[in-house]
Amino acid sequence: MKNSIYPCLWFNNEAEAAANFYCSVFKDSEIKLKSSLVVSFNLYGQRFMGLNGGPMFKKNPSISFFVLCESIEETNETWDKLKDGGSILMPIDKYPWSERYGWVQDRFGVSWQLYLGQMKDVGQKFTPSFMFVKEQSGKAEEAVNFYTSIFENSSINGISKYTAEDADVEGYVKHAQFKLNDQVFMAMDSSAEHEFSFNEGISIVVTCKTQDEIDYYWNKLLENGRESQCGWLEDKYGVSWQIVPAILDELMSDPTKFERVMQAVIKMKKLDIQTMIDA
């Protein structure tokens, strides 16, 4: 099953403004689709979606995005733009894991971890990173094994763990890198006190070509989780996923079909392709 997997960012009616901001920060970026509900945009060829969902959910650092920068100049320039109006989580500096690294939450609430590296080592500019905190702390390795067992073309590239000398629980995951359908993701545990955890503010979208694929991913990711509306589910670790048909983009981009399709979607939990087409 070949799928496109990409992040969805929840906004309080700021999706278009955020998309324009990110396209101004990152080169080779463009808005691909725009409606009152969603804005789809590409940053360095990687897809993101902004959703105007209202004030219900807020994004937080439990899911952040590593940004690979290939020079100190690029790192500094990107940092200066992202921190404008935002807040610094870790100041940009030299760290044991990178000559230049910084963690910032931008003015729209999205968290970015900038680091100096080489594209040949990762293969993509942006890498979503899951941080397992609170009651999920210590479950990062289990989650990585769970996700890679579900998706095709998946692998675990490496898992490093905290030792007795580190400032976290020995044996917890310090850093894990893995692939889902050849797309790189990262994960880590943190037993520190945090005021946030996974929520619908940032979800992961899985696009499917057929109803069989929708059924497969829905059933697998829902194991011991919780189903929601409109193709959304929350897995057993609290991470939110959207399992959607690839045809949804076509239906949503046609203003003559948009309202009817959305009326059909809001009545469903798991999405049914034929029902959407019939609408």
Short mmCIF file of C-alpha atoms in Angstrom, two decimals:
data_model
loop_
_atom_site.label_atom_id
_atom_site.label_comp_id
_atom_site.label_asym_id
_atom_site.label_seq_id
_atom_site.Cartn_x
_atom_site.Cartn_y
_atom_site.Cartn_z
CA MET A 1 0.00 0.00 0.00
CA LYS A 2 1.59 3.22 -1.19
CA ASN A 3 0.46 6.16 0.94
CA SER A 4 1.32 9.76 1.47
CA ILE A 5 1.82 10.56 5.15
CA TYR A 6 1.97 14.20 6.22
CA PRO A 7 1.22 16.42 9.24
CA CYS A 8 -1.95 18.43 9.80
CA LEU A 9 -1.65 21.59 11.92
CA TRP A 10 -4.76 22.84 13.75
CA PHE A 11 -5.33 26.60 13.68
CA ASN A 12 -7.90 29.01 15.07
CA ASN A 13 -8.71 30.54 11.66
CA GLU A 14 -5.03 31.32 11.00
CA ALA A 15 -4.19 28.53 8.54
CA GLU A 16 -3.68 30.78 5.53
CA ALA A 17 -1.61 33.33 7.46
CA ALA A 18 0.55 30.52 8.87
CA ALA A 19 1.01 28.91 5.44
CA ASN A 20 2.09 32.25 3.98
CA PHE A 21 4.54 32.72 6.87
CA TYR A 22 6.12 29.27 6.43
CA CYS A 23 6.40 29.75 2.67
CA SER A 24 8.28 33.00 3.36
CA VAL A 25 10.64 31.28 5.82
CA PHE A 26 11.49 28.20 3.77
CA LYS A 27 12.64 28.33 0.15
CA ASP A 28 11.05 26.30 -2.65
CA SER A 29 7.68 26.42 -0.91
CA GLU A 30 4.15 27.09 -2.17
CA ILE A 31 0.48 26.92 -1.27
CA LYS A 32 -1.20 24.14 -3.26
CA LEU A 33 -4.85 24.30 -2.16
CA LYS A 34 -6.82 26.90 -0.25
CA SER A 35 -10.34 26.89 1.14
CA SER A 36 -12.12 28.28 4.17
CA LEU A 37 -11.46 25.00 6.01
CA VAL A 38 -8.04 23.78 4.89
CA VAL A 39 -4.85 25.13 3.37
CA SER A 40 -2.46 22.62 1.84
CA PHE A 41 1.13 23.76 1.29
CA ASN A 42 4.50 22.29 0.36
CA LEU A 43 7.74 23.21 2.11
CA TYR A 44 10.80 21.98 0.21
CA GLY A 45 8.49 19.53 -1.56
CA GLN A 46 7.09 18.08 1.69
CA ARG A 47 3.39 18.37 2.27
CA PHE A 48 1.75 20.07 5.24
CA MET A 49 -1.91 20.82 5.85
CA GLY A 50 -3.36 23.64 7.91
CA LEU A 51 -6.86 23.18 9.30
CA ASN A 52 -9.07 26.03 10.47
CA GLY A 53 -10.61 24.06 13.29
CA GLY A 54 -11.31 26.86 15.79
CA PRO A 55 -10.04 27.34 19.36
CA MET A 56 -10.66 23.78 20.61
CA PHE A 57 -7.10 22.40 20.30
CA LYS A 58 -3.69 24.01 20.60
CA LYS A 59 -0.43 22.75 19.14
CA ASN A 60 2.38 21.93 21.56
CA PRO A 61 5.96 20.52 21.52
CA SER A 62 4.87 16.87 21.96
CA ILE A 63 5.10 16.77 18.15
CA SER A 64 7.78 19.02 16.70
CA PHE A 65 9.63 19.18 13.41
CA PHE A 66 13.36 18.74 13.01
CA VAL A 67 14.63 21.10 10.30
CA LEU A 68 17.83 20.05 8.57
CA CYS A 69 20.05 23.04 7.72
CA GLU A 70 23.16 22.52 5.65
CA SER A 71 25.09 25.60 6.79
CA ILE A 72 25.43 27.73 9.90
CA GLU A 73 24.20 30.70 7.86
CA GLU A 74 21.03 28.87 6.89
CA THR A 75 20.48 27.75 10.48
CA ASN A 76 20.85 31.28 11.83
CA GLU A 77 18.68 32.86 9.14
CA THR A 78 15.87 30.32 9.62
CA TRP A 79 16.10 30.65 13.40
CA ASP A 80 15.78 34.43 13.28
CA LYS A 81 12.62 34.21 11.18
CA LEU A 82 10.92 31.48 13.22
CA LYS A 83 11.60 33.04 16.61
CA ASP A 84 10.09 36.38 15.59
CA GLY A 85 6.93 36.60 17.71
CA GLY A 86 7.52 33.09 19.09
CA SER A 87 9.27 31.62 22.13
CA ILE A 88 12.62 29.88 22.57
CA LEU A 89 12.51 26.39 24.07
CA MET A 90 16.26 25.73 23.76
CA PRO A 91 18.58 28.58 22.69
CA ILE A 92 20.49 28.16 19.47
CA ASP A 93 24.04 27.11 20.28
CA LYS A 94 26.59 24.32 19.91
CA TYR A 95 25.45 21.07 21.54
CA PRO A 96 26.99 17.59 21.78
CA TRP A 97 24.66 16.33 19.04
CA SER A 98 25.05 19.26 16.63
CA GLU A 99 27.41 22.11 15.87
CA ARG A 100 24.35 24.37 15.62
CA TYR A 101 20.99 23.53 17.19
CA GLY A 102 17.99 25.37 18.61
CA TRP A 103 14.36 24.59 19.51
CA VAL A 104 11.76 27.29 18.95
CA GLN A 105 7.97 27.54 19.09
CA ASP A 106 6.83 29.99 16.42
CA ARG A 107 4.11 32.66 16.62
CA PHE A 108 1.48 30.10 15.52
CA GLY A 109 2.44 27.52 18.15
CA VAL A 110 4.37 25.08 15.92
CA SER A 111 7.65 23.79 17.36
CA TRP A 112 10.77 23.47 15.21
CA GLN A 113 14.14 21.93 16.09
CA LEU A 114 16.82 23.37 13.83
CA TYR A 115 20.08 21.49 13.45
CA LEU A 116 23.14 21.48 11.25
CA GLY A 117 23.39 18.37 9.09
CA GLN A 118 23.59 16.93 5.60
CA MET A 119 20.64 16.01 3.40
CA LYS A 120 22.31 12.80 2.28
CA ASP A 121 22.15 11.48 5.85
CA VAL A 122 18.37 11.91 6.28
CA GLY A 123 16.91 12.47 2.81
CA GLN A 124 14.29 15.04 3.83
CA LYS A 125 14.24 18.60 5.10
CA PHE A 126 11.59 18.19 7.81
CA THR A 127 11.21 15.24 10.18
CA PRO A 128 8.25 14.93 12.57
CA SER A 129 9.37 14.01 16.08
CA PHE A 130 7.14 12.48 18.78
CA MET A 131 7.93 13.18 22.44
CA PHE A 132 6.34 10.69 24.86
CA VAL A 133 5.58 12.44 28.15
CA LYS A 134 3.43 11.99 31.27
CA GLU A 135 1.75 8.55 31.31
CA GLN A 136 3.21 7.81 27.86
CA SER A 137 6.78 8.41 29.02
CA GLY A 138 8.83 5.25 28.50
CA LYS A 139 6.64 4.00 25.63
CA ALA A 140 8.57 5.48 22.70
CA GLU A 141 10.29 2.22 21.73
CA GLU A 142 7.03 0.28 21.97
CA ALA A 143 5.30 2.89 19.80
CA VAL A 144 8.07 2.81 17.17
CA ASN A 145 7.73 -0.97 16.94
CA PHE A 146 3.94 -0.62 16.70
CA TYR A 147 4.01 1.95 13.89
CA THR A 148 6.66 0.15 11.84
CA SER A 149 4.65 -3.07 12.06
CA ILE A 150 1.70 -1.35 10.37
CA PHE A 151 3.16 0.58 7.45
CA GLU A 152 4.89 -0.86 4.40
CA ASN A 153 8.46 0.13 3.56
CA SER A 154 9.15 0.74 7.22
CA SER A 155 12.32 0.29 9.23
CA ILE A 156 13.97 1.29 12.50
CA ASN A 157 17.16 3.12 11.66
CA GLY A 158 18.42 3.40 15.20
CA ILE A 159 17.44 3.76 18.85
CA SER A 160 19.72 5.30 21.46
CA LYS A 161 18.78 5.14 25.14
CA TYR A 162 19.52 7.11 28.26
CA THR A 163 22.28 5.73 30.44
CA ALA A 164 22.77 6.04 34.19
CA GLU A 165 24.85 9.18 33.53
CA ASP A 166 22.04 10.96 31.66
CA ALA A 167 19.42 13.27 33.14
CA ASP A 168 16.49 10.96 32.47
CA VAL A 169 15.37 7.41 33.23
CA GLU A 170 17.98 4.82 32.29
CA GLY A 171 16.69 2.71 29.42
CA TYR A 172 14.20 5.28 28.14
CA VAL A 173 14.63 6.38 24.52
CA LYS A 174 16.91 9.38 24.10
CA HIS A 175 16.49 9.40 20.32
CA ALA A 176 14.93 7.02 17.80
CA GLN A 177 14.82 7.35 14.03
CA PHE A 178 12.49 5.22 11.94
CA LYS A 179 10.72 5.14 8.58
CA LEU A 180 7.06 4.72 7.69
CA ASN A 181 6.54 4.16 3.97
CA ASP A 182 10.09 5.47 3.39
CA GLN A 183 9.39 8.72 5.27
CA VAL A 184 11.60 9.47 8.25
CA PHE A 185 10.16 10.08 11.74
CA MET A 186 11.81 10.51 15.14
CA ALA A 187 10.77 9.74 18.72
CA MET A 188 12.00 10.23 22.27
CA ASP A 189 10.90 9.78 25.88
CA SER A 190 10.88 12.50 28.51
CA SER A 191 10.04 11.86 32.16
CA ALA A 192 10.37 15.56 33.03
CA GLU A 193 7.33 17.53 34.16
CA HIS A 194 5.45 18.83 31.12
CA GLU A 195 2.20 20.75 30.87
CA PHE A 196 1.38 19.23 27.48
CA SER A 197 0.91 15.88 25.77
CA PHE A 198 -0.31 14.56 22.42
CA ASN A 199 -3.57 16.07 21.19
CA GLU A 200 -5.43 16.93 17.99
CA GLY A 201 -3.45 20.16 17.61
CA ILE A 202 -1.04 18.20 15.40
CA SER A 203 -2.20 15.02 13.70
CA ILE A 204 -0.72 12.72 11.07
CA VAL A 205 -2.67 12.24 7.84
CA VAL A 206 -2.53 8.94 5.93
CA THR A 207 -3.95 9.12 2.42
CA CYS A 208 -5.31 5.90 0.94
CA LYS A 209 -6.20 4.94 -2.63
CA THR A 210 -8.85 2.37 -1.81
CA GLN A 211 -11.46 1.59 0.83
CA ASP A 212 -9.50 -1.53 1.75
CA GLU A 213 -6.53 0.66 2.66
CA ILE A 214 -8.72 2.95 4.75
CA ASP A 215 -10.16 -0.06 6.57
CA TYR A 216 -6.68 -1.52 7.14
CA TYR A 217 -5.06 1.58 8.63
CA TRP A 218 -8.15 2.52 10.61
CA ASN A 219 -8.38 -0.90 12.25
CA LYS A 220 -4.64 -1.22 12.90
CA LEU A 221 -4.07 2.24 14.37
CA LEU A 222 -7.30 2.09 16.37
CA GLU A 223 -6.12 -0.93 18.39
CA ASN A 224 -6.78 0.03 22.05
CA GLY A 225 -7.32 3.61 20.88
CA ARG A 226 -10.35 5.82 20.38
CA GLU A 227 -12.28 6.62 17.22
CA SER A 228 -13.43 10.14 16.52
CA GLN A 229 -15.32 11.91 13.72
CA CYS A 230 -14.47 12.70 10.09
CA GLY A 231 -11.74 10.06 9.65
CA TRP A 232 -9.90 10.99 12.87
CA LEU A 233 -8.74 8.51 15.48
CA GLU A 234 -6.50 8.59 18.53
CA ASP A 235 -4.13 5.66 18.90
CA LYS A 236 -3.27 3.96 22.20
CA TYR A 237 -0.43 6.43 22.82
CA GLY A 238 -2.63 9.48 22.32
CA VAL A 239 -1.30 10.40 18.85
CA SER A 240 -4.04 11.61 16.47
CA TRP A 241 -4.29 10.24 12.93
CA GLN A 242 -6.51 11.09 9.98
CA ILE A 243 -7.20 8.20 7.60
CA VAL A 244 -8.49 9.79 4.41
CA PRO A 245 -8.99 8.84 0.74
CA ALA A 246 -6.66 10.35 -1.84
CA ILE A 247 -9.69 11.57 -3.78
CA LEU A 248 -10.53 13.96 -0.93
CA ASP A 249 -8.20 16.62 -2.36
CA GLU A 250 -10.06 16.57 -5.67
CA LEU A 251 -13.46 16.76 -3.99
CA MET A 252 -12.44 19.58 -1.65
CA SER A 253 -10.84 21.66 -4.42
CA ASP A 254 -14.13 21.77 -6.38
CA PRO A 255 -16.32 24.51 -4.87
CA THR A 256 -19.44 22.94 -6.40
CA LYS A 257 -18.81 19.73 -4.43
CA PHE A 258 -17.16 21.00 -1.26
CA GLU A 259 -20.22 21.65 0.91
CA ARG A 260 -21.99 18.41 -0.02
CA VAL A 261 -18.86 16.35 0.59
CA MET A 262 -18.24 18.00 3.96
CA GLN A 263 -21.83 17.36 5.03
CA ALA A 264 -21.27 13.69 4.26
CA VAL A 265 -17.89 13.61 6.04
CA ILE A 266 -19.13 15.10 9.32
CA LYS A 267 -21.68 12.29 9.64
CA MET A 268 -18.98 9.57 9.47
CA LYS A 269 -16.32 8.28 11.82
CA LYS A 270 -14.31 6.02 9.50
CA LEU A 271 -14.58 7.55 6.03
CA ASP A 272 -16.36 5.72 3.23
CA ILE A 273 -15.14 6.63 -0.25
CA GLN A 274 -18.34 5.70 -2.12
CA THR A 275 -20.50 7.75 0.21
CA MET A 276 -18.29 10.77 -0.40
CA ILE A 277 -18.39 10.29 -4.18
CA ASP A 278 -22.18 9.86 -4.11
CA ALA A 279 -22.50 13.13 -2.23
#
